[in-house]
Coordinates of C-alpha atoms and ligand atoms in Angstrom, one line a residue:
X16 CA -0.5 -1.2 -8.7
X17 CA 2.3 -1.4 -11.3
X18 CA 5.5 0.6 -10.6
X19 CA 7.8 2.9 -12.8
X20 CA 11.3 3.9 -12.6
X21 CA 13.4 6.6 -15.0
X22 CA 16.8 7.8 -14.9
X23 CA 18.8 10.3 -16.6
X24 CA 22.0 11.6 -16.2
X25 CA 26.0 10.9 -17.0
X26 CA 25.9 7.3 -15.5
X27 CA 24.8 3.9 -16.4
X28 CA 20.9 4.2 -15.7
X29 CA 20.1 0.8 -16.1
X30 CA 21.4 -1.1 -13.2
X31 CA 19.5 2.0 -11.0
X32 CA 16.3 0.8 -12.8
X33 CA 16.5 -2.6 -12.5
X34 CA 17.6 -2.1 -8.7
X35 CA 14.5 0.2 -8.4
X36 CA 12.4 -2.0 -10.0
X37 CA 13.1 -4.8 -7.7
X38 CA 12.2 -2.2 -4.9
X39 CA 9.0 -1.3 -6.5
X40 CA 8.2 -5.2 -7.1
X41 CA 5.8 -5.0 -4.3
X42 CA 3.3 -3.1 -6.5
X43 CA 3.1 -5.6 -9.3
X44 CA 4.8 -8.4 -10.2
X45 CA 3.5 -10.3 -13.5
X46 CA 5.9 -9.1 -15.9
X47 CA 8.6 -6.4 -16.0
X48 CA 10.5 -4.3 -18.9
X49 CA 13.1 -1.9 -19.4
X50 CA 14.2 0.6 -22.3
X51 CA 17.1 3.1 -22.8
X52 CA 17.4 5.7 -25.4
X53 CA 20.4 5.3 -27.8
X54 CA 21.6 7.7 -30.6
X55 CA 18.7 6.4 -33.2
X56 CA 16.8 4.0 -31.3
X57 CA 15.5 3.1 -28.1
X58 CA 16.8 -0.4 -27.1
X59 CA 14.6 -2.8 -24.7
X60 CA 14.0 -5.8 -22.7
X61 CA 10.7 -7.1 -21.7
X62 CA 10.3 -10.3 -19.7
X63 CA 7.2 -12.0 -18.3
X64 CA 7.4 -13.2 -14.5
X65 CA 9.1 -11.4 -11.2
X66 CA 12.0 -9.4 -11.7
X67 CA 13.8 -10.6 -8.4
X68 CA 16.2 -13.1 -10.1
X69 CA 17.1 -10.9 -12.5
X70 CA 20.7 -9.7 -12.6
X71 CA 21.7 -7.6 -15.1
X72 CA 25.1 -8.1 -15.7
X73 CA 24.6 -11.8 -15.8
X74 CA 21.4 -12.0 -18.1
X75 CA 21.8 -8.8 -20.3
X76 CA 25.5 -7.5 -20.0
X77 CA 25.3 -5.2 -22.7
X78 CA 22.4 -3.4 -21.6
X79 CA 22.9 -0.1 -20.8
X80 CA 22.2 4.2 -21.2
X81 CA 22.0 6.9 -19.7
X82 CA 18.5 7.7 -20.1
X83 CA 16.5 4.7 -18.9
X84 CA 12.8 3.7 -17.8
X85 CA 11.6 0.6 -16.4
X86 CA 8.0 -0.7 -15.3
X87 CA 7.2 -3.5 -13.4
X88 CA 3.4 -4.8 -14.0
X89 CA 0.6 -5.7 -12.3
X90 CA -2.0 -6.5 -15.4
X91 CA -5.5 -4.6 -16.0
X92 CA -5.8 -4.3 -19.8
X93 CA -4.6 -7.2 -21.4
X94 CA -3.1 -10.6 -20.5
X95 CA 0.3 -11.3 -18.8
X96 CA 2.4 -11.6 -21.9
X97 CA 5.7 -10.0 -23.2
X98 CA 3.5 -7.7 -25.6
X99 CA 1.8 -6.5 -22.8
X100 CA 4.4 -5.6 -20.4
X101 CA 5.8 -1.9 -20.6
X102 CA 7.5 -0.3 -22.2
X103 CA 5.3 0.7 -24.8
X104 CA 6.2 2.2 -28.5
X105 CA 4.9 4.5 -30.8
X106 CA 5.0 3.1 -34.7
X107 CA 8.1 4.2 -35.6
X108 CA 9.7 3.0 -31.8
X109 CA 11.4 6.4 -31.4
X110 CA 9.3 7.1 -28.1
X111 CA 8.8 4.5 -25.3
X112 CA 6.2 5.1 -22.5
X113 CA 5.8 3.7 -19.1
X114 CA 2.6 3.9 -17.5
X115 CA 0.9 3.2 -13.9
X116 CA -2.8 4.1 -13.8
X117 CA -5.9 3.4 -16.7
X118 CA -6.6 5.4 -19.8
X119 CA -10.6 5.2 -19.5
X120 CA -10.7 6.7 -23.0
X121 CA -8.2 4.5 -24.7
X122 CA -10.7 2.5 -26.7
X123 CA -11.9 5.9 -28.6
X124 CA -8.4 6.9 -28.6
X125 CA -7.3 3.8 -30.2
X126 CA -9.9 3.7 -32.9
X127 CA -9.1 7.2 -33.9
X128 CA -5.8 6.5 -34.2
X129 CA -5.9 3.5 -36.0
X130 CA -8.1 5.5 -38.4
X131 CA -4.7 7.5 -38.7
X132 CA -2.9 4.5 -39.8
X133 CA -1.3 4.0 -36.2
X134 CA -0.6 -0.1 -35.6
X135 CA -1.2 -1.3 -32.1
X136 CA 0.7 -4.4 -31.0
X137 CA -0.6 -5.0 -27.5
X138 CA -4.1 -5.1 -25.9
X139 CA -3.2 -2.6 -23.2
X140 CA -4.4 1.2 -22.4
X141 CA -1.0 2.2 -22.4
X142 CA 0.1 1.9 -25.7
X143 CA -2.6 4.6 -26.9
X144 CA 0.1 7.3 -24.9
X145 CA 3.0 6.6 -27.3
X146 CA 0.8 6.3 -30.4
X147 CA -1.2 9.9 -29.3
X148 CA 2.2 11.5 -28.6
X149 CA 3.8 10.5 -31.9
X150 CA 0.6 11.9 -33.5
X151 CA 0.9 15.2 -31.7
X152 CA 4.6 15.3 -32.3
X153 CA 3.9 15.9 -35.8
X154 CA 1.6 19.4 -34.9
X155 CA 3.6 20.6 -32.0
X156 CA 6.8 22.9 -32.2
X157 CA 8.3 21.1 -29.3
X158 CA 8.2 17.7 -27.0
X159 CA 6.9 19.9 -24.0
X160 CA 4.1 20.8 -26.1
X161 CA 3.1 17.4 -27.7
X162 CA 3.6 16.2 -24.2
X163 CA 1.3 18.5 -22.7
X164 CA -1.1 18.0 -25.8
X165 CA -1.3 14.4 -25.0
X166 CA -1.6 14.6 -21.4
X167 CA -4.5 16.9 -21.6
X168 CA -6.2 14.4 -23.9
X169 CA -6.0 11.1 -21.6
X170 CA -9.0 10.5 -19.6
X171 CA -8.3 8.4 -16.3
X172 CA -5.0 8.1 -14.3
X173 CA -1.4 8.0 -15.0
X174 CA 2.2 8.1 -13.8
X175 CA 4.3 8.3 -16.7
X176 CA 7.7 8.1 -17.7
X177 CA 8.7 8.9 -21.3
X178 CA 11.7 8.8 -23.5
X179 CA 12.7 9.4 -26.8
X180 CA 15.3 8.1 -29.2
X181 CA 18.3 10.2 -29.7
X182 CA 17.3 12.9 -27.2
X183 CA 18.9 13.8 -23.9
X184 CA 15.7 14.0 -22.2
X185 CA 12.7 12.5 -19.9
X186 CA 9.6 13.5 -19.3
X187 CA 7.7 12.2 -16.1
X188 CA 3.7 13.1 -15.5
X189 CA 1.0 12.3 -13.1
X190 CA -2.4 12.4 -12.3
X191 CA -4.2 10.0 -9.9
X192 CA -1.3 7.5 -9.7
X193 CA 1.9 8.3 -7.6
X194 CA 5.3 10.1 -8.8
X195 CA 8.4 11.3 -7.1
X196 CA 11.2 12.9 -8.8
X197 CA 14.4 12.0 -6.8
X198 CA 17.2 14.8 -7.1
X199 CA 20.7 13.9 -7.4
X200 CA 23.9 15.2 -8.3
X201 CA 23.3 15.7 -12.0
X202 CA 21.4 12.7 -11.9
X203 CA 17.7 12.4 -11.4
X204 CA 15.1 9.4 -10.8
X205 CA 11.9 8.8 -11.3
X206 CA 9.8 6.4 -8.9
X207 CA 6.6 5.6 -8.3
X208 CA 7.6 5.5 -4.8
X209 CA 10.9 6.8 -2.9
X210 CA 12.5 3.5 -2.0
X211 CA 12.6 3.1 -5.9
X212 CA 15.6 5.5 -5.6
X213 CA 16.5 6.3 -1.9
X214 CA 20.0 4.2 -2.5
X215 CA 21.0 7.2 -4.6
X216 CA 19.0 10.4 -3.0
X217 CA 16.9 11.4 -0.4
X218 CA 16.3 14.9 -1.7
X219 CA 13.0 14.2 -3.7
X220 CA 9.9 16.6 -5.2
X221 CA 6.5 14.9 -5.0
X222 CA 4.9 15.9 -7.9
X223 CA 1.3 17.1 -7.2
X224 CA -1.7 16.3 -9.6
X225 CA -1.8 17.3 -13.2
X226 CA 1.9 17.9 -12.9
X227 CA 4.8 17.1 -15.6
X228 CA 8.3 17.1 -15.3
X229 CA 11.0 18.0 -17.8
X230 CA 14.5 16.6 -17.6
X231 CA 16.8 17.4 -19.6
X232 CA 21.0 19.5 -19.6
X233 CA 21.3 18.7 -15.9
X234 CA 17.9 20.7 -14.8
X235 CA 14.4 19.9 -14.0
X236 CA 11.4 22.1 -14.7
X237 CA 8.0 21.1 -13.2
X238 CA 4.7 22.5 -15.1
X239 CA 1.0 22.5 -14.7
X240 CA -0.5 20.6 -17.5
X241 CA -3.3 22.5 -17.7
X242 CA -1.9 25.7 -18.3
X243 CA 1.7 24.3 -19.4
X244 CA 3.2 27.3 -17.2
X245 CA 6.1 26.3 -14.7
X246 CA 5.2 25.3 -11.1
X247 CA 6.9 26.0 -7.9
X248 CA 7.9 22.7 -6.5
X249 CA 9.6 22.3 -3.0
X250 CA 12.6 19.7 -2.8
X251 CA 12.1 17.7 0.6
X252 CA 14.7 15.5 2.3
X253 CA 13.4 11.9 3.0
X254 CA 13.9 10.8 6.7
X255 CA 14.1 7.1 5.8
X256 CA 16.9 5.2 5.8
X257 CA 17.5 2.5 3.2
X258 CA 18.1 -0.2 5.5
X259 CA 14.4 0.4 6.5
X260 CA 13.7 -0.6 2.5
X261 CA 16.0 -3.8 2.6
X262 CA 15.8 -7.2 3.7
X263 CA 18.4 -6.4 6.2
X264 CA 19.4 -10.2 6.4
X265 CA 16.0 -11.6 7.0
X266 CA 14.5 -14.1 4.4
X267 CA 11.5 -12.3 3.7
X268 CA 10.2 -8.6 4.3
X269 CA 7.2 -9.8 5.9
X270 CA 9.3 -10.9 8.7
X271 CA 11.6 -8.2 8.9
X272 CA 8.5 -5.8 9.1
X273 CA 7.0 -7.9 11.5
X274 CA 10.1 -7.7 14.1
X275 CA 10.5 -3.9 13.5
X276 CA 7.2 -3.5 15.1
X277 CA 8.3 -2.5 18.9
X278 CA 10.4 0.2 17.3
X279 CA 7.4 1.0 15.1
X280 CA 5.2 1.7 18.2
X281 CA 8.2 3.8 19.9
X282 CA 7.9 6.2 16.6
X283 CA 4.6 6.4 16.3
X284 CA 3.8 7.4 19.7
X285 CA 6.9 10.0 19.8
X286 CA 4.2 12.2 18.7
X287 CA 3.4 15.1 20.7
X288 CA 0.7 16.8 22.1
X289 CA 0.7 19.7 19.8
X290 CA 0.8 17.1 16.5
X291 CA -2.4 15.9 18.1
X292 CA -4.0 18.7 19.0
X293 CA -5.4 20.1 15.6
X294 CA -6.9 16.2 15.0
X295 CA -8.2 16.3 18.2
X296 CA -10.2 19.4 17.8
X297 CA -11.6 18.3 14.4
X298 CA -13.3 15.3 16.3
X299 CA -14.7 17.7 18.8
X300 CA -16.0 20.1 16.5
X301 CA -17.2 17.2 14.0
X302 CA -21.4 16.6 13.9
X303 CA -20.8 12.8 12.1
X304 CA -17.9 10.8 12.1
X305 CA -17.0 8.5 9.6
X306 CA -13.7 6.1 9.3
X307 CA -13.1 5.3 5.6
X308 CA -10.4 3.1 4.7
X309 CA -9.7 -0.5 3.0
X310 CA -8.4 -4.1 3.9
X311 CA -6.0 -4.2 7.2
X312 CA -6.3 0.2 7.3
X313 CA -9.9 -0.4 7.4
X314 CA -9.5 -2.9 10.6
X315 CA -7.4 -0.1 12.1
X316 CA -10.3 2.0 11.4
X317 CA -12.9 -0.4 13.2
X318 CA -10.4 -0.9 15.7
X319 CA -10.3 3.2 16.2
X320 CA -13.9 3.4 16.3
X321 CA -14.7 0.9 19.2
X322 CA -11.7 2.6 20.9
X323 CA -13.1 5.8 20.8
X324 CA -17.0 4.5 21.4
X325 CA -15.6 2.6 24.5
X326 CA -13.1 5.3 26.1
X327 CA -14.2 8.8 25.2
X328 CA -18.3 7.6 24.2
X329 CA -17.7 9.1 20.5
X330 CA -19.5 7.4 17.7
X331 CA -17.5 7.2 14.3
X332 CA -18.8 4.9 11.8
X333 CA -16.5 2.7 9.9
X334 CA -17.2 2.1 5.9
X335 CA -14.8 0.4 3.4
X336 CA -13.3 3.0 1.1
X337 CA -14.8 1.0 -2.1
X338 CA -18.6 1.2 -0.7
X339 CA -18.3 4.9 0.5
X340 CA -19.1 5.9 -2.9
X341 CA -23.0 5.0 -2.1
X342 CA -23.1 7.1 1.1
X343 CA -20.7 10.0 0.0
X344 CA -23.5 12.3 -1.2
X345 CA -25.0 12.2 2.3
X346 CA -22.2 13.9 3.9
X347 CA -22.8 17.1 5.2
X348 CA -20.9 20.6 6.3
X349 CA -19.3 19.9 9.7
X350 CA -19.1 16.0 9.3
X351 CA -15.3 14.4 9.7
X352 CA -13.9 11.5 7.4
X353 CA -11.0 9.8 9.1
X354 CA -8.9 8.4 6.4
X355 CA -6.8 5.8 7.1
X356 CA -3.9 4.3 4.8
X357 CA -0.5 3.1 4.7
X358 CA 0.7 4.2 1.2
X359 CA -1.5 7.4 0.9
X360 CA -2.3 6.2 -2.5
X361 CA -5.4 3.7 -2.5
X362 CA -7.9 5.4 -5.2
X363 CA -10.9 4.4 -3.3
X364 CA -9.8 6.2 -0.5
X365 CA -8.8 9.4 -2.6
X366 CA -12.2 9.2 -3.9
X367 CA -13.6 9.3 -0.9
X368 CA -11.3 12.2 0.2
X369 CA -12.7 14.1 -3.3
X370 CA -16.4 13.2 -2.0
X371 CA -16.1 14.4 1.3
X372 CA -14.2 18.0 0.4
X373 CA -17.4 18.4 -2.3
X374 CA -19.9 17.8 0.4
X375 CA -18.1 20.6 2.8
X376 CA -16.7 18.1 5.3
X377 CA -13.3 17.9 6.9
X378 CA -10.7 14.9 6.6
X379 CA -8.3 13.9 9.1
X380 CA -5.7 11.5 7.7
X381 CA -3.6 8.9 9.5
X382 CA -1.3 8.1 6.3
X383 CA 2.4 6.4 6.6
X384 CA 3.9 8.1 3.5
X385 CA 4.8 11.4 3.6
X386 CA 4.1 13.4 0.5
X387 CA 1.4 10.9 -0.6
X388 CA -1.6 12.1 -2.5
X389 CA -3.8 11.5 0.7
X390 CA -1.7 13.7 2.9
X391 CA -1.8 16.3 0.2
X392 CA -5.3 15.9 0.0
X393 CA -6.3 15.9 3.5
X394 CA -7.0 18.7 5.7
X395 CA -4.6 17.6 8.5
X396 CA -2.7 14.1 8.9
X397 CA -1.1 12.4 11.4
X398 CA 1.7 10.7 10.3
X399 CA 1.9 6.5 11.5
X400 CA 5.8 6.6 11.0
X401 CA 6.0 2.8 10.4
X402 CA 8.8 3.3 7.8
X403 CA 8.4 1.7 4.2
X404 CA 6.3 -1.3 4.2
X405 CA 7.5 -3.8 1.1
X406 CA 5.9 -6.5 1.8
X407 CA 2.5 -6.7 0.2
X408 CA 0.9 -7.8 3.5
X409 CA 0.6 -4.8 5.7
X410 CA 1.6 -5.6 9.5
X411 CA 3.8 -2.7 11.0
X412 CA 1.6 -0.3 9.3
X413 CA -1.5 -1.6 11.2
X414 CA 0.2 -2.0 14.9
X415 CA 0.6 1.7 14.0
X416 CA -2.4 2.8 12.8
X417 CA -3.9 1.0 16.0
X418 CA -1.2 2.8 18.4
X419 CA -2.2 6.2 16.4
X420 CA -5.9 5.4 17.1
X421 CA -4.8 4.9 20.8
X422 CA -2.9 8.1 20.9
X423 CA -5.4 10.4 19.5
X424 CA -8.4 8.6 21.8
X425 CA -6.0 9.3 24.6
X426 CA -5.4 12.9 23.5
X427 CA -9.2 13.4 23.3
X428 CA -9.3 12.7 27.1
X429 CA -6.4 14.3 27.9
X430 CA -4.2 11.3 28.7
X431 CA -1.2 11.4 26.4
X432 CA 1.5 10.8 28.5
X433 CA -0.4 7.8 30.3
X434 CA -1.7 6.6 27.1
X435 CA 2.0 6.6 26.0
X436 CA 3.1 5.2 29.0
X437 CA 0.4 2.1 28.5
X438 CA 1.4 1.8 24.9
X439 CA 5.3 1.3 25.6
X440 CA 4.2 -1.8 27.9
X441 CA 2.2 -3.0 24.9
X442 CA 5.4 -2.5 23.0
X443 CA 7.4 -5.0 25.2
X444 CA 4.8 -8.1 24.6
X445 CA 5.1 -7.4 21.1
X446 CA 8.6 -7.9 21.9
X447 CA 8.2 -11.1 23.6
X448 CA 5.4 -12.1 21.1
X449 CA 8.1 -11.6 18.4
X450 CA 11.1 -13.2 20.3
X451 CA 12.8 -16.5 19.1
X452 CA 11.2 -18.8 21.4
X453 CA 7.7 -17.5 20.6
X454 CA 8.2 -17.5 16.7
X455 CA 9.1 -21.0 17.2
X456 CA 5.8 -22.1 19.2
X457 CA 3.9 -20.4 16.5
X458 CA 5.9 -22.0 13.6
X459 CA 5.2 -25.4 15.0
X460 CA 1.6 -24.6 15.5
X461 CA 1.6 -23.2 11.7
X462 CA 3.1 -26.9 10.7
X463 CA -0.6 -28.3 11.6
X464 CA -2.6 -25.3 10.6
X465 CA -1.2 -25.3 7.0
X466 CA -2.9 -28.5 6.3
X467 CA -6.7 -27.4 6.9
X468 CA -8.8 -25.9 4.3
X469 CA -10.4 -23.5 6.5
X470 CA -9.8 -21.2 9.5
X471 CA -11.9 -18.8 11.7
X472 CA -11.7 -16.4 14.3
X473 CA -14.0 -14.9 16.8
X474 CA -13.6 -11.6 18.6
X475 CA -15.9 -9.3 20.4
X476 CA -16.0 -5.6 20.9
X477 CA -12.6 -4.3 20.8
X478 CA -10.9 -7.6 19.9
X479 CA -13.5 -7.6 16.6
X480 CA -11.1 -6.0 14.2
X481 CA -8.5 -8.7 15.2
X482 CA -10.9 -11.4 14.3
X483 CA -11.0 -9.9 10.9
X484 CA -7.5 -8.7 10.4
X485 CA -6.2 -12.1 11.3
X486 CA -8.0 -14.1 8.8
X487 CA -7.4 -11.5 6.0
X488 CA -3.5 -12.1 6.8
X489 CA -4.0 -15.8 6.6
X490 CA -6.1 -15.7 3.5
X491 CA -3.8 -13.3 1.5
X492 CA -0.5 -15.2 2.3
X493 CA -1.5 -18.8 2.6
X494 CA -4.7 -18.9 0.3
X495 CA -6.4 -20.7 3.2
X496 CA -10.2 -19.8 3.5
X497 CA -10.3 -17.9 6.5
X498 CA -12.9 -15.6 8.2
X499 CA -13.3 -13.5 11.1
X500 CA -16.9 -12.9 12.7
X501 CA -18.0 -11.2 15.7
X502 CA -18.8 -13.6 19.0
X503 CA -22.4 -12.6 18.9
X504 CA -22.7 -13.0 15.0
X505 CA -22.0 -16.9 15.5
X506 CA -25.2 -17.9 16.1
X507 CA -26.9 -15.7 13.3
X508 CA -25.1 -18.2 10.9
X509 CA -21.6 -19.3 10.7
X510 CA -21.9 -21.9 13.4
X511 CA -23.0 -24.0 10.4
X512 CA -19.5 -24.0 9.1
X513 CA -17.9 -25.1 12.6
X514 CA -17.0 -28.9 12.0
X515 CA -14.8 -31.5 13.5
X516 CA -11.1 -30.0 14.0
X517 CA -11.5 -26.9 12.6
X518 CA -9.1 -24.3 14.0
X519 CA -10.9 -21.2 15.5
X520 CA -8.5 -18.4 17.0
X521 CA -10.6 -16.6 19.6
X522 CA -9.5 -13.3 20.6
X523 CA -10.1 -12.1 24.8
X524 CA -9.3 -9.3 26.5
X525 CA -9.6 -7.9 30.1
X526 CA -12.9 -5.7 28.7
X527 CA -16.1 -6.9 30.3
X528 CA -17.1 -9.1 27.2
X529 CA -14.5 -11.8 27.9
X530 CA -17.4 -14.3 29.6
X531 CA -19.5 -14.0 26.2
X532 CA -16.5 -14.6 23.8
X533 CA -15.2 -17.7 26.4
X534 CA -19.0 -18.6 25.7
X535 CA -18.7 -18.3 22.1
X536 CA -15.7 -20.5 22.4
X537 CA -17.7 -23.5 24.0
X538 CA -20.1 -23.3 21.6
X539 CA -17.6 -23.9 19.0
X540 CA -15.5 -26.5 20.8
X541 CA -18.9 -28.5 21.6
X542 CA -19.1 -28.8 17.6
X543 CA -15.7 -30.1 17.3
X544 CA -13.6 -27.1 16.7
X545 CA -10.0 -26.7 18.0
X546 CA -9.6 -23.5 20.2
X547 CA -6.8 -21.4 20.0
X548 CA -7.2 -18.9 22.7
X549 CA -5.3 -15.5 22.4
X550 CA -6.4 -14.1 25.8
X551 CA -4.9 -12.6 28.8
X552 CA -5.7 -15.6 30.6
X553 CA -5.9 -18.9 30.2
X554 CA -9.1 -21.0 30.0
X555 CA -10.1 -24.8 29.7
X556 CA -11.4 -24.5 26.2
X557 CA -8.3 -23.1 24.6
X558 CA -6.9 -26.3 23.2
X559 CA -4.0 -24.0 22.4
X560 CA -2.9 -20.9 24.4
X561 CA -1.3 -17.5 23.6
X562 CA -0.8 -15.2 26.3
X563 CA -1.7 -11.7 25.6
X564 CA -1.0 -9.5 28.7
X565 CA -3.8 -7.6 29.8
X566 CA -3.5 -3.6 28.5
X567 CA -7.2 -3.0 28.8
X568 CA -8.3 -1.7 25.5
X569 CA -5.3 -1.6 23.8
X570 CA -4.6 -5.3 24.4
X571 CA -5.2 -6.1 20.7
X572 CA -2.3 -4.3 19.7
X573 CA 0.0 -6.7 20.8
X574 CA -2.5 -9.5 20.4
X575 CA -2.6 -9.2 16.7
X576 CA 0.9 -10.3 16.2
X577 CA 0.2 -13.5 16.9
X578 CA -1.6 -14.4 14.1
X579 CA 0.3 -12.4 12.0
X580 CA 3.1 -14.6 12.8
X581 CA 0.9 -17.4 12.1
X582 CA 0.0 -16.2 8.5
X583 CA 3.7 -16.2 7.9
X584 CA 4.6 -19.8 9.0
X585 CA 1.7 -20.8 7.5
X586 CA 3.2 -19.6 4.4
X587 CA 6.5 -21.0 4.7
X588 CA 4.8 -24.5 5.4
X589 CA 3.1 -24.3 2.2
X590 CA 6.3 -22.9 0.2
X591 CA 4.7 -19.6 -0.9
X592 CA 6.3 -16.4 -1.1
X593 CA 4.7 -13.9 2.0
X594 CA 6.0 -11.1 0.3
X595 CA 4.4 -11.3 -2.8
X596 CA 1.0 -13.2 -2.7
X597 CA -0.6 -14.0 -5.8
X598 CA -3.0 -11.8 -7.8
X599 CA -2.2 -9.0 -5.0
X600 CA -0.5 -5.6 -5.5
X601 CA 1.0 -3.2 -2.5
X602 CA -0.8 -0.1 -3.4
X603 CA -4.3 -0.6 -5.2
X604 CA -4.6 2.7 -7.2
X605 CA -7.2 1.8 -9.4
X606 CA -11.0 1.3 -8.6
Ligands
M6R27 O1 -2.1 1.3 1.5 P1 -3.4 1.2 1.9 O2 -3.1 1.1 3.6 O3 -4.5 2.1 1.8 O4 -3.8 -0.3 1.5 C1 -5.0 -0.6 1.8 C2 -5.5 -2.3 1.4 O5 -5.2 -2.4 -0.1 C3 -4.2 -3.0 2.1 O6 -4.3 -2.9 3.8 C4 -4.5 -4.4 1.9 O7 -5.6 -5.0 2.4 C5 -3.1 -5.2 2.3 N1 -2.9 -6.4 1.4 C6 -3.2 -6.0 3.6 O8 -2.5 -6.6 3.7

């Protein structure tokens, strides 16, 4: 939640920071702001709303400077106003701060600072950082010492960018929120995520927990916040190319990312037996296995747990990371927590990792972002290789997570190459579901779907996760109430919701429970529902039929793509921005 960008170098940082903020807008888009250090003051601009349409040259032609920070906000403390948007300043306006995270002790700090005469202008937690730093500067010899002292006094989480009026210096720091340093030629960047500056450099340093970076005089030094001593860091070359982080001629990231899915499947399954082997051993050794994730990643985890149960007879208990704290203390040494995450920065997931490690359990991560907090905290990670996912809705990451579970399950039964072959066939089906004619057909269906108030989905067994995921996609992007149910759960309550003409998506695979799900389809149809079948074979109960070729337990990896497309076209029908649904942020880095 919230994205921060920073620049220091010989050039003008403002265009790079504005561009970076546009790329990070998926992290928050209710307001934004930018500041540059000038000889004796800090110049800034703040604005409520999305940064998307802002053009620096046109809208703020005289704004520029070689030391610059920027922020795109997803409000937590304080309403969506210009005053609450970042950067925040010290009383003398000589210090500017951008922040992603939450200062948990901000009320105490604010009271104390107010008693010392500091005047606050916003309702945010972040503003205390600027004032606290101003206060600490009075007593510390160097800026570095004052920043370190400030960081030690803040409780909670932060990724920070800090600049000073008239000083050629940029500070960054992280604890609990991601921050990456980009190393260019005599130019340095800070970003909440790599795409913020990938255009300029692919050489990066992923700052570790409780580390601070000081950049000045063409050099950077990373220090441990606790000890204040210099820390050893590794510069990593990022393999993502910029095209992956740009729309490439598509109207939205969502469609672009959905269209990438065949390639993503190929990339995900390029994993070798050797890379899978440590994960397989962890599963074999584990006493109890839990799959912990949020949202779409949790749905992929549910898919994985069914796959492991049905293919390998292995029990994995899926638990939402948000609910995991209630179970965390029951973990024991020898247990395994499999975490799934696109960003690798989801706060609840990282919390689950901590509690797993506390109990002596091991953590295996299926994660998309290299160098992410999850990747670094896990005992072993499998990189899902979906590439940068910018749209707030997760599509290609879901499919890559499902494919990775399939590879892992295949590896457990010693069938890596057979699984790869099968997944290549699934990939071909994904391509045909994404073909122009198929998209046109879904877009046509979406015209009608966009007018309804409720949509339901049914799935059983291996398709249960798709019933949940398809409805998450639809509700997130179209604001239509959508709910997925297990076919068997229907008669225990949800069937009361069925009325004339309500659309019900029914997922069926050739998995032995297809007759039961068809019976469930009959039951809802008898009560007036309009049944849309996404199935390996047609049936008279389906009013509309979308073919999903039979790949046994891997069928759902292709069939979900129909509902992703449905969600997208419903959003377009309703004139909504599919990349940035209201109230949502891409990475949920707060609990
Ligand atoms: O980055 P993560 O995979 O950990 O994110 C988990 C969820 O926040 C995410 O999947 C969310 O549900 C998306 N908006 C789904 O489209």
